[in-house]
Amino acid sequence: MLATVLHGPGDVRYEDVAEPTILHPTDAIIKLSATCICGSDLWPYRGASPVTAPQHMGHEYCGVVVEVGSAVKTVKPGQFVVGSFATSDNTCPHCQHGFHSSCEQREFMSGAQASYARVPLADGTLVATAEMPADDLIPSLLAASDVLGTGWYAADAARVQKGMTVAVVGDGAVGLMGVLAAKQMGAERIIAMSRHKSRQELALEYGATDIVTERGDAGVAGIKALTGNIGADAVLECVGTQESMLQAIHAARPGAMIGYVGVPHGVQLDGQQLFFSQTGMMGGPAPVRRFLPHLMDLVLTRQINPGKVFDLELPIADVAEGYRAMDERRAIKTLLRV
Amino acid sequence: MLATVLHGPGDVRYEDVAEPTILHPTDAIIKLSATCICGSDLWPYRGASPVTAPQHMGHEYCGVVVEVGSAVKTVKPGQFVVGSFATSDNTCPHCQHGFHSSCEQREFMSGAQASYARVPLADGTLVATAEMPADDLIPSLLAASDVLGTGWYAADAARVQKGMTVAVVGDGAVGLMGVLAAKQMGAERIIAMSRHKSRQELALEYGATDIVTERGDAGVAGIKALTGNIGADAVLECVGTQESMLQAIHAARPGAMIGYVGVPHGVQLDGQQLFFSQTGMMGGPAPVRRFLPHLMDLVLTRQINPGKVFDLELPIADVAEGYRAMDERRAIKTLLRV
């Protein structure tokens, strides 16, 4: 079959690879309904993470089960399923505590920018719908696989509660999903930090009440000005740079939690500075599996429309253009039709 | 009057100073019932924090109000009071959120290793008892002023809940109070990390169920061995060094919170390492005022006996020996009779 392979920085190809097969009795093979490009795919694409060998790309997926291994009990061929970018057995102690992304058997998905993909630990990873979803819901169900679940985790880790003032650092797809999540959790005021008009508009549509366009110290001053110099009750850090992390810490009031989901690149935190800021930090790879049933229900009942975060849709054969568009920030997030 | 003055590393004197007076209408003057030496007093005593001018020492206190400023409304002369090492107005937004140690008007107390002390923001800082407490309760009420409140905050920040397995890093007075707090909050298993027999015994008396004597990687392995390789549900970091902080992070299971209350000295946290550990951090100077009414009630009804943490009692004239004993780890914590 044809699939997306990254050969080196900037060199992404849609080319022939072997079709996935059942390798372990706990695997499933799915036919993808759609797939997409993640902001984190840009790290190796930009050469910020090393590419030592051709890499099968893609870890966000939803689709129809076509085959299962002999040990798979809860999903079966013909079912529509969504899974997380981090596989999980859903039974180990970490899964039981709701931290599926640290599952004892965790693997990170790959190879999902293709027509078919192998999903390890199918029983613990995949959540099936009761019936085949309407076509127009596919983008939103695909979003649940990672970007929505990650934004949701940012709000969960920041302990967003009804009535709170929430600041969101980062206007990428994850930040926008963080705005959506904060709104769903009852935040009264949601301050999106964004310099891009199209992203500001989507943030407002998802529930942002205020926009701060400045960054760094000026951005923090903007948050303080909007909160009577108190700071936000919760902050969602959705970037992962030193600047964005400090911006999040300084925008938070004492006692606030910062949910950080942007994989930190070059971030060093000074212990004493963090101590006296009296802000809390909780982050990591999102335990999407914990949230999946709820998120899928919100999508299927049309209470949320996270799929709008895909502002570029291409046939998968044009995947290279999808990467370019995101790299050049012409697109927030690219959906690939398979 | 005579008071404790630090002139330089190792040079602590009990000498004549001016008596405290009302400087602001919100001040109160108290006659101390007892005072004590804090682990944090050892930083300047050891030269680890600079001493540029003679420094009036002491920030833990309880005693009887002898005079109040014209604006003080809720406490009056003759009342027995306990206050926090961090003063607070108890009305600003940070206080209302329970983070009194980040009060907009916060000052850090000083000069309490003496017979009399001035307490700023008396209304917001001091909590009075209904009647004069029994003499034998004075050490425990004094402990509530800082060391108990700080250990309690460590457990609160680590979100200790009923049934949890809690690890406590540090067997100083604060760590021992952390054990007591975790027990009060319903922890099922409390693992104290301690190499000193007398401290182990006190930890067990306060509710520890297990002792790990190793440090660093071996200490983490000890915690893992006791928790089926899962890690602790909550960790209290009560030291403040790079080694102790990493020990806390590595001893925690994914999803666990680390309540850190040892003022970090030379601590640098790698963002990506913290991210993939998926542990949360919450710390800072303890908002003791939030907990004071509850802690004082637990002491006055004799449900807890934090005063046992004072294993050396001296007349305040011998304060220099009190510092020496703690510096040389001959004493956990020194109570000074005034």
XYZ file of C-alpha atoms in Angstrom:
676
model
C 0.000 0.000 0.000
C 0.974 3.662 -0.172
C 1.919 5.452 3.030
C 3.678 8.541 4.344
C 7.407 8.159 4.933
C 9.773 10.850 6.160
C 13.221 10.379 4.684
C 14.861 13.433 6.181
C 14.137 17.024 7.111
C 11.626 18.444 4.613
C 11.571 15.193 2.622
C 8.186 13.548 3.113
C 6.976 11.052 0.490
C 3.812 9.084 -0.183
C 5.246 5.778 -1.314
C 4.856 2.038 -1.378
C 5.352 0.167 1.896
C 4.382 -3.276 3.152
C 0.786 -3.566 4.325
C 0.422 -3.857 8.091
C -0.301 -7.307 9.490
C -1.165 -8.747 12.867
C 2.156 -9.107 14.728
C 0.802 -9.895 18.185
C -2.446 -11.593 19.201
C -3.520 -8.327 20.842
C -3.222 -6.288 17.611
C -5.962 -5.008 15.344
C -5.740 -3.745 11.784
C -7.946 -0.793 10.913
C -8.871 0.826 7.610
C -8.563 4.533 8.253
C -11.547 6.794 7.600
C -9.247 9.790 7.653
C -5.894 10.723 9.127
C -3.987 13.929 9.718
C -0.721 15.704 10.451
C 0.221 16.607 14.020
C 2.163 19.670 15.161
C 4.641 17.227 16.696
C 5.277 15.704 13.237
C 6.942 19.002 12.407
C 9.783 18.398 14.893
C 11.451 15.716 12.711
C 10.190 17.404 9.511
C 12.068 20.519 10.546
C 15.109 18.559 11.640
C 14.606 19.536 15.288
C 14.398 15.828 16.111
C 16.880 13.564 14.321
C 15.743 11.354 11.431
C 18.233 8.495 11.275
C 16.150 6.141 9.131
C 13.025 6.464 6.948
C 10.159 6.976 9.389
C 6.519 5.891 8.898
C 4.538 8.918 9.962
C 1.160 9.391 11.624
C -0.254 8.613 15.049
C -3.796 10.026 14.877
C -6.458 7.719 13.567
C -10.026 6.539 13.410
C -11.607 3.991 11.120
C -13.089 0.557 10.695
C -11.608 -2.631 12.128
C -10.734 -5.121 9.387
C -8.874 -7.797 11.329
C -8.079 -8.633 14.949
C -5.539 -10.881 16.631
C -6.581 -14.054 18.400
C -6.504 -12.473 21.881
C -8.678 -9.452 21.043
C -12.033 -9.717 22.787
C -13.826 -6.370 22.817
C -13.499 -5.018 19.292
C -14.350 -6.869 16.102
C -14.163 -6.406 12.340
C -16.737 -3.971 11.020
C -16.745 -1.713 14.067
C -15.858 1.970 13.835
C -13.170 2.823 16.372
C -11.083 5.688 17.677
C -7.833 5.167 19.570
C -5.145 7.223 21.238
C -1.680 8.035 19.899
C -0.409 6.170 22.985
C -1.573 2.578 23.187
C -2.600 1.153 26.542
C -3.779 -2.105 28.067
C -6.397 -0.250 30.161
C -5.768 -2.659 33.027
C -2.341 -1.873 34.541
C -2.138 0.278 37.703
C -1.270 3.431 35.735
C -4.274 2.924 33.446
C -6.474 2.317 36.473
C -5.316 5.656 37.852
C -6.301 7.264 34.550
C -2.770 7.742 33.218
C -3.009 5.481 30.183
C -0.235 7.375 28.427
C 2.150 5.937 31.037
C 0.701 2.416 30.666
C 3.176 -0.315 31.566
C 2.761 -1.679 28.022
C 2.564 1.669 26.245
C 3.706 2.036 22.665
C 3.511 5.220 20.638
C 1.517 4.716 17.440
C 3.153 5.237 14.084
C 2.334 4.653 10.439
C -1.216 6.024 10.622
C -0.801 8.437 7.676
C -1.856 5.613 5.375
C -4.920 3.625 4.341
C -4.381 0.882 6.905
C -2.686 0.791 10.299
C -1.830 -1.743 12.963
C -3.040 -0.842 16.455
C -1.294 -2.694 19.296
C -3.205 -3.536 22.483
C -6.478 -3.167 20.609
C -8.762 -4.063 23.517
C -7.285 -1.447 25.803
C -6.635 1.209 23.188
C -9.672 1.329 20.898
C -13.116 2.658 21.706
C -15.892 1.575 19.342
C -19.046 3.494 18.445
C -22.453 1.817 18.626
C -23.018 2.391 14.906
C -21.240 3.806 11.875
C -20.931 7.588 12.409
C -22.113 10.154 9.854
C -19.410 11.207 7.403
C -19.389 14.803 8.570
C -18.407 13.666 12.078
C -15.213 11.946 10.930
C -12.955 15.008 11.351
C -14.169 15.549 14.915
C -13.773 11.880 15.806
C -10.276 11.957 14.341
C -9.489 15.011 16.455
C -10.452 13.050 19.572
C -7.529 10.685 18.876
C -4.912 13.238 19.901
C -5.362 16.972 19.493
C -8.700 17.226 21.302
C -7.637 14.728 23.958
C -4.405 16.631 24.486
C -6.113 20.018 24.829
C -8.610 18.370 27.159
C -5.812 16.961 29.298
C -4.210 20.410 29.516
C -7.442 21.717 31.043
C -7.825 18.642 33.244
C -4.231 18.868 34.503
C -4.700 22.600 35.160
C -7.799 21.624 37.163
C -10.124 23.964 35.331
C -13.390 24.352 37.214
C -16.676 26.145 36.799
C -16.350 29.916 37.039
C -12.584 30.069 36.643
C -10.506 32.460 34.583
C -8.300 30.384 32.300
C -5.348 31.514 30.169
C -4.270 29.465 27.145
C -0.688 29.873 25.906
C -0.368 28.779 22.276
C -2.837 29.139 19.403
C -1.948 25.947 17.570
C -4.508 23.184 17.210
C -3.868 21.937 20.767
C -4.282 25.420 22.263
C -7.567 25.850 20.392
C -8.762 22.495 21.716
C -7.699 23.704 25.183
C -10.054 26.639 24.755
C -12.860 24.247 23.775
C -12.100 22.030 26.796
C -12.004 24.949 29.256
C -15.372 26.098 27.927
C -16.856 22.609 28.355
C -15.507 22.469 31.927
C -17.352 25.668 32.796
C -14.632 28.323 32.710
C -16.202 31.754 32.921
C -13.431 33.623 31.233
C -11.004 32.166 28.702
C -8.071 34.274 27.595
C -6.467 33.025 24.385
C -2.966 34.238 23.582
C -2.802 34.545 19.804
C -1.300 36.797 17.168
C -3.059 35.250 14.155
C -6.432 36.532 13.068
C -7.821 33.216 11.761
C -6.784 31.453 14.968
C -8.225 34.221 17.128
C -11.539 33.784 15.321
C -11.587 30.053 15.910
C -10.614 30.595 19.558
C -13.561 32.956 19.989
C -15.841 30.446 18.302
C -14.634 27.736 20.696
C -15.362 29.894 23.734
C -12.527 32.375 24.268
C -13.789 35.585 25.867
C -10.585 37.616 25.505
C -7.566 37.680 23.220
C -4.065 38.757 24.249
C -1.865 39.320 21.205
C 1.398 40.090 23.014
C 4.002 37.529 24.055
C 6.578 37.274 26.848
C 6.470 39.954 29.550
C 3.993 42.040 27.555
C 1.720 39.007 27.227
C 1.901 38.392 30.977
C 1.084 42.081 31.566
C -1.940 41.615 29.295
C -3.201 38.701 31.415
C -2.595 40.658 34.614
C -4.455 43.668 33.224
C -7.464 41.467 32.418
C -7.505 39.843 35.877
C -7.141 42.806 38.213
C -3.445 42.034 38.598
C -4.274 38.647 40.161
C -3.338 36.256 37.366
C -5.291 33.361 35.889
C -6.841 30.600 38.023
C -5.542 27.987 35.596
C -3.127 28.116 32.667
C -2.871 25.749 29.703
C 0.650 25.635 28.215
C 0.353 24.271 24.680
C 3.712 25.112 23.088
C 6.712 23.650 24.935
C 9.401 26.333 24.672
C 11.234 28.074 27.520
C 9.468 31.334 26.672
C 5.990 29.824 26.611
C 6.589 27.943 29.869
C 7.741 31.072 31.703
C 4.844 32.986 30.197
C 2.476 30.361 31.629
C 4.108 30.449 35.078
C 4.037 34.237 35.265
C 0.438 34.466 34.016
C -0.813 32.164 36.792
C -1.959 33.375 40.199
C -0.419 31.788 43.315
C -2.113 28.446 43.834
C -2.991 28.032 40.147
C -2.082 24.899 38.239
C -0.397 24.930 34.840
C -1.403 22.053 32.587
C 1.498 21.699 30.137
C 1.147 19.497 27.089
C 3.584 20.957 24.600
C 6.533 18.535 24.637
C 9.248 20.690 26.272
C 12.195 21.416 24.012
C 15.126 23.069 25.816
C 13.058 23.951 28.890
C 14.867 24.358 32.224
C 12.928 25.368 35.324
C 14.631 27.081 38.243
C 13.400 25.368 41.414
C 13.475 28.444 43.623
C 11.702 30.610 41.051
C 8.971 27.998 40.658
C 8.725 27.687 44.457
C 8.152 31.372 45.063
C 5.736 31.684 42.125
C 3.659 29.166 44.109
C 2.203 27.775 40.901
C 1.708 24.078 40.275
C 2.729 22.099 37.205
C 1.143 18.962 35.763
C 1.793 17.700 32.283
C 3.044 14.903 30.123
C 1.750 12.969 27.137
C -2.043 13.152 27.355
C -3.868 10.075 28.691
C -6.365 10.424 25.851
C -7.860 6.987 26.456
C -9.271 8.198 29.786
C -11.245 10.922 28.049
C -12.151 9.134 24.786
C -15.609 7.764 25.673
C -16.724 11.190 26.934
C -15.180 13.100 24.021
C -16.662 10.731 21.431
C -20.051 11.132 23.068
C -19.785 14.931 22.902
C -18.931 14.655 19.202
C -21.586 12.064 18.327
C -24.291 14.125 20.035
C -22.972 17.209 18.213
C -22.275 19.186 21.382
C -18.770 20.070 20.198
C -17.182 20.472 16.793
C -13.433 20.025 17.250
C -13.107 19.041 13.583
C -13.189 22.726 12.645
C -9.558 22.836 13.706
C -8.751 21.208 10.359
C -8.559 24.208 8.077
C -6.903 22.326 5.238
C -8.130 19.076 3.728
C -6.096 17.161 1.139
C -6.103 13.747 -0.454
C -3.369 11.762 1.285
C -1.392 11.617 -1.973
C -0.720 15.329 -1.386
C 0.617 14.771 2.130
C 3.866 16.630 1.338
C 1.871 19.796 0.668
C 0.047 19.231 3.970
C 3.371 19.266 5.839
C 4.528 22.371 3.954
C 1.317 24.244 4.736
C 1.636 23.537 8.453
C 5.372 24.236 8.497
C 4.755 27.640 6.898
C 1.792 28.238 9.238
C -0.580 28.547 6.280
C -2.671 25.812 7.921
C -3.490 25.140 11.579
C -3.933 21.423 10.954
C -4.196 19.287 7.852
C -6.741 16.501 7.422
C -5.771 13.767 4.954
C -8.501 11.902 3.083
C -7.545 8.270 2.467
C 15.253 43.403 75.893
C 17.462 40.441 75.011
C 17.023 38.790 71.629
C 18.749 36.469 69.167
C 20.990 38.191 66.634
C 23.044 36.482 63.922
C 26.219 38.445 63.243
C 27.712 36.095 60.680
C 28.053 32.400 59.903
C 28.171 30.461 63.171
C 28.020 33.650 65.236
C 24.648 33.779 66.968
C 24.284 35.922 70.117
C 21.617 36.574 72.703
C 22.041 40.306 73.227
C 20.352 43.576 73.985
C 18.126 45.058 71.271
C 15.383 47.697 71.220
C 11.998 46.426 72.360
C 9.478 46.073 69.528
C 6.842 48.784 69.282
C 3.735 49.364 67.186
C 4.979 50.736 63.847
C 1.732 50.515 61.906
C -1.874 50.694 63.133
C -2.348 47.079 61.977
C 0.486 45.736 64.192
C 0.262 43.802 67.427
C 2.938 43.157 70.035
C 2.962 39.724 71.620
C 4.786 38.296 74.620
C 6.068 34.951 73.436
C 5.135 31.825 75.382
C 7.930 29.958 73.639
C 9.903 30.204 70.433
C 12.174 27.948 68.444
C 14.838 27.480 65.796
C 13.844 26.580 62.246
C 15.766 24.403 59.829
C 15.762 27.386 57.473
C 17.623 29.459 60.128
C 20.568 27.172 59.438
C 20.988 28.492 55.882
C 22.427 31.867 57.043
C 23.960 30.244 60.149
C 25.955 27.976 57.838
C 26.782 30.823 55.468
C 24.703 29.270 52.677
C 22.660 32.481 52.593
C 24.627 35.713 52.927
C 24.586 37.664 56.214
C 25.391 41.251 55.293
C 24.189 42.881 58.521
C 23.279 41.646 62.024
C 20.009 39.774 61.606
C 17.216 39.426 64.197
C 16.329 35.762 64.060
C 13.119 33.840 64.567
C 9.840 33.575 62.702
C 7.896 30.934 64.650
C 5.810 32.194 67.546
C 2.850 31.910 69.848
C 2.018 33.927 72.910
C -0.149 36.559 74.543
C -1.109 39.865 72.939
C 0.131 42.808 74.994
C -0.643 45.725 72.698
C -2.438 46.366 69.423
C -2.401 49.193 66.867
C -5.397 51.455 66.433
C -6.700 49.603 63.365
C -6.632 46.123 64.894
C -10.166 44.836 65.416
C -10.226 41.081 65.960
C -7.473 40.414 68.477
C -6.986 42.184 71.791
C -4.538 42.281 74.664
C -4.719 39.255 76.919
C -5.595 36.793 74.158
C -3.408 33.801 73.379
C -2.551 33.752 69.680
C -0.672 31.756 67.062
C 0.427 33.259 63.741
C 2.220 32.186 60.602
C 5.812 32.956 59.616
C 4.272 34.764 56.633
C 1.940 37.580 57.592
C -1.271 38.072 55.630
C -4.244 40.400 55.472
C -6.626 37.445 55.008
C -8.720 39.539 52.622
C -6.797 39.943 49.337
C -7.609 37.658 46.388
C -4.642 35.361 47.089
C -5.725 34.944 50.724
C -9.279 34.276 49.595
C -7.951 31.500 47.386
C -6.164 30.063 50.424
C -2.657 31.147 49.442
C -1.974 33.506 52.348
C 1.782 33.057 51.962
C 1.462 34.962 48.676
C -0.731 37.683 50.246
C -0.471 41.012 48.451
C 0.715 42.542 51.747
C 2.851 39.611 52.884
C 5.855 40.170 55.089
C 8.104 37.442 56.428
C 8.278 37.534 60.244
C 11.576 38.106 61.977
C 12.817 38.757 65.482
C 10.664 36.121 67.172
C 13.561 34.435 69.012
C 13.004 36.896 71.838
C 10.604 37.687 74.691
C 8.479 40.067 72.634
C 7.754 40.385 68.940
C 5.883 42.697 66.613
C 3.371 40.981 64.330
C 2.329 42.984 61.245
C -1.219 42.631 59.858
C -2.380 41.273 63.202
C -6.048 40.841 62.236
C -5.255 38.742 59.208
C -2.281 36.888 60.637
C -3.142 35.890 64.194
C -5.606 33.240 65.326
C -6.706 33.462 68.966
C -7.753 30.616 71.233
C -10.988 30.813 73.227
C -9.068 30.515 76.486
C -5.523 30.306 77.771
C -4.147 26.888 76.697
C -2.572 24.413 79.116
C 1.199 24.806 79.450
C 1.927 21.363 78.028
C 0.211 22.337 74.766
C 2.540 25.293 74.103
C 5.130 23.308 72.078
C 2.439 21.897 69.810
C 0.798 25.303 69.317
C 4.207 26.762 68.533
C 4.761 23.993 65.965
C 1.538 25.032 64.227
C 3.148 28.406 63.440
C 5.455 26.952 60.808
C 6.802 23.428 60.910
C 3.437 21.679 61.309
C 1.748 24.048 58.870
C 4.528 23.472 56.356
C 4.391 19.686 56.620
C 0.611 19.936 56.350
C 0.893 22.034 53.210
C 3.262 19.468 51.677
C 0.549 16.838 52.098
C -2.164 19.230 50.914
C -0.173 20.250 47.824
C 0.546 16.575 47.087
C -3.234 16.028 47.321
C -2.988 13.223 49.845
C -6.283 11.392 50.127
C -7.747 8.531 52.090
C -6.211 5.172 51.216
C -3.172 6.539 49.395
C 0.435 5.400 49.599
C 2.538 8.432 50.481
C 6.328 8.801 50.394
C 8.039 11.460 52.499
C 11.500 12.627 51.409
C 13.364 14.204 54.326
C 13.349 13.271 58.007
C 13.803 16.761 59.404
C 11.085 18.366 61.499
C 9.046 19.300 58.406
C 9.237 15.773 56.975
C 8.081 14.346 60.298
C 5.165 16.784 60.326
C 4.437 15.675 56.759
C 4.096 12.123 58.063
C 1.685 13.351 60.753
C -0.325 15.291 58.147
C -0.526 12.366 55.722
C -1.786 10.179 58.563
C -4.454 12.745 59.488
C -5.544 12.947 55.849
C -6.155 9.207 55.790
C -3.107 7.844 53.965
C -3.056 4.068 54.274
C 0.637 3.621 53.826
C 3.282 6.202 54.693
C 6.863 5.544 53.664
C 9.369 7.713 55.519
C 12.846 8.054 54.034
C 15.215 8.315 56.995
C 18.676 7.172 57.985
C 18.500 8.282 61.648
C 17.164 5.946 64.280
C 15.603 8.613 66.520
C 13.851 10.210 63.547
C 12.652 6.846 62.262
C 11.108 6.193 65.673
C 9.296 9.510 65.691
C 8.144 8.947 62.098
C 6.671 5.583 63.122
C 4.992 7.223 66.106
C 3.476 9.854 63.813
C 2.041 7.229 61.486
C 4.765 5.999 59.135
C 4.181 2.361 58.152
C 7.500 1.791 56.367
C 11.022 3.173 56.508
C 13.409 3.416 53.562
C 16.948 4.124 54.710
C 18.591 4.446 51.293
C 18.914 7.665 49.299
C 19.095 8.535 45.590
C 18.531 5.702 43.126
C 18.655 3.103 45.881
C 16.031 5.051 47.811
C 13.790 5.187 44.738
C 14.286 1.444 44.263
C 13.192 1.001 47.873
C 9.954 2.896 47.240
C 9.341 0.946 44.041
C 9.934 -2.347 45.843
C 7.360 -1.399 48.487
C 4.736 -0.367 45.910
C 4.806 -3.242 43.415
C 6.994 -1.137 41.118
C 4.190 1.436 40.746
C 5.541 4.351 42.791
C 3.845 6.424 45.467
C 0.438 8.081 44.950
C 1.753 11.278 46.520
C 5.219 12.449 47.523
C 6.188 15.081 50.098
C 9.534 16.719 49.311
C 10.803 18.305 52.521
C 14.487 19.010 51.827
C 15.068 21.273 48.816
C 18.194 19.893 47.147
C 18.588 18.652 43.581
C 19.054 15.104 44.865
C 15.960 15.149 47.060
C 13.819 16.682 44.312
C 14.825 14.030 41.769
C 14.306 11.362 44.399
C 10.763 12.676 44.903
C 10.028 12.775 41.162
C 11.332 9.270 40.582
C 9.505 7.838 43.602
C 6.128 9.108 42.349
C 3.833 7.147 40.065
C 2.589 8.793 36.862
C -0.226 11.139 37.819
C 1.056 11.649 41.370
C 1.591 15.109 42.800
C 4.750 16.137 44.608
C 4.197 18.671 47.376
C 7.560 20.395 47.777
C 8.187 22.668 50.727
C 11.929 22.584 51.207
C 13.137 25.922 49.798
C 15.013 24.795 46.658
C 18.725 25.543 46.727
C 20.462 24.942 43.403
C 17.558 22.961 41.969
C 17.144 22.865 38.162
C 14.375 20.795 36.622
C 14.605 19.529 33.061
C 11.266 20.212 31.385
C 11.247 17.154 29.162
C 12.255 14.818 31.988
C 9.476 16.203 34.185
C 7.027 15.911 31.261
C 7.677 12.233 30.631
C 7.707 11.413 34.357
C 4.106 12.665 34.233
C 4.320 13.781 37.852
C 2.894 17.054 39.110
C 4.620 19.639 41.278
C 3.067 22.076 43.731
C 5.019 23.930 46.373
C 6.092 27.225 47.777
C 6.083 28.864 51.184
C 3.283 27.211 53.129
C 0.009 29.162 53.463
C -0.059 28.224 57.147
C -2.819 30.714 57.938
C -5.281 28.661 55.875
C -4.676 25.622 58.052
C -4.158 27.305 61.451
C -7.715 27.123 62.849
C -7.942 23.410 62.037
C -4.420 22.619 63.271
C -4.933 24.542 66.529
C -8.197 22.678 67.080
C -6.445 19.324 66.568
C -3.820 20.357 69.144
C -6.255 21.820 71.690
C -8.404 18.673 71.562
C -5.212 16.596 71.898
C -5.749 14.661 68.669
C -2.199 15.348 67.532
C 1.041 16.015 69.369
C 3.351 17.814 66.921
C 5.294 19.297 69.850
C 7.179 16.014 70.188
C 9.262 17.149 67.240
C 11.137 19.373 69.717
C 13.723 16.984 71.077
C 15.826 19.696 72.681
C 14.542 22.365 75.031
C 16.757 25.225 76.212
C 16.355 28.541 77.952
C 16.585 31.175 75.253
C 19.812 32.499 76.800
C 21.414 29.288 75.469
C 20.170 29.873 71.933
C 23.695 29.533 70.489
C 23.833 25.943 71.754
C 20.430 25.360 70.186
C 21.794 26.362 66.767
C 24.898 24.220 67.248
C 22.845 21.156 68.210
C 20.687 21.461 65.076
C 23.638 22.252 62.829
C 25.407 19.116 64.049
C 22.150 17.146 63.758
C 22.222 16.326 67.472
C 18.717 17.806 67.672
C 15.779 17.645 65.243
C 14.392 20.951 66.458
C 15.143 23.197 69.423
C 12.462 24.812 71.563
C 13.533 27.975 73.371
C 11.887 28.858 76.661
C 11.554 32.632 77.102
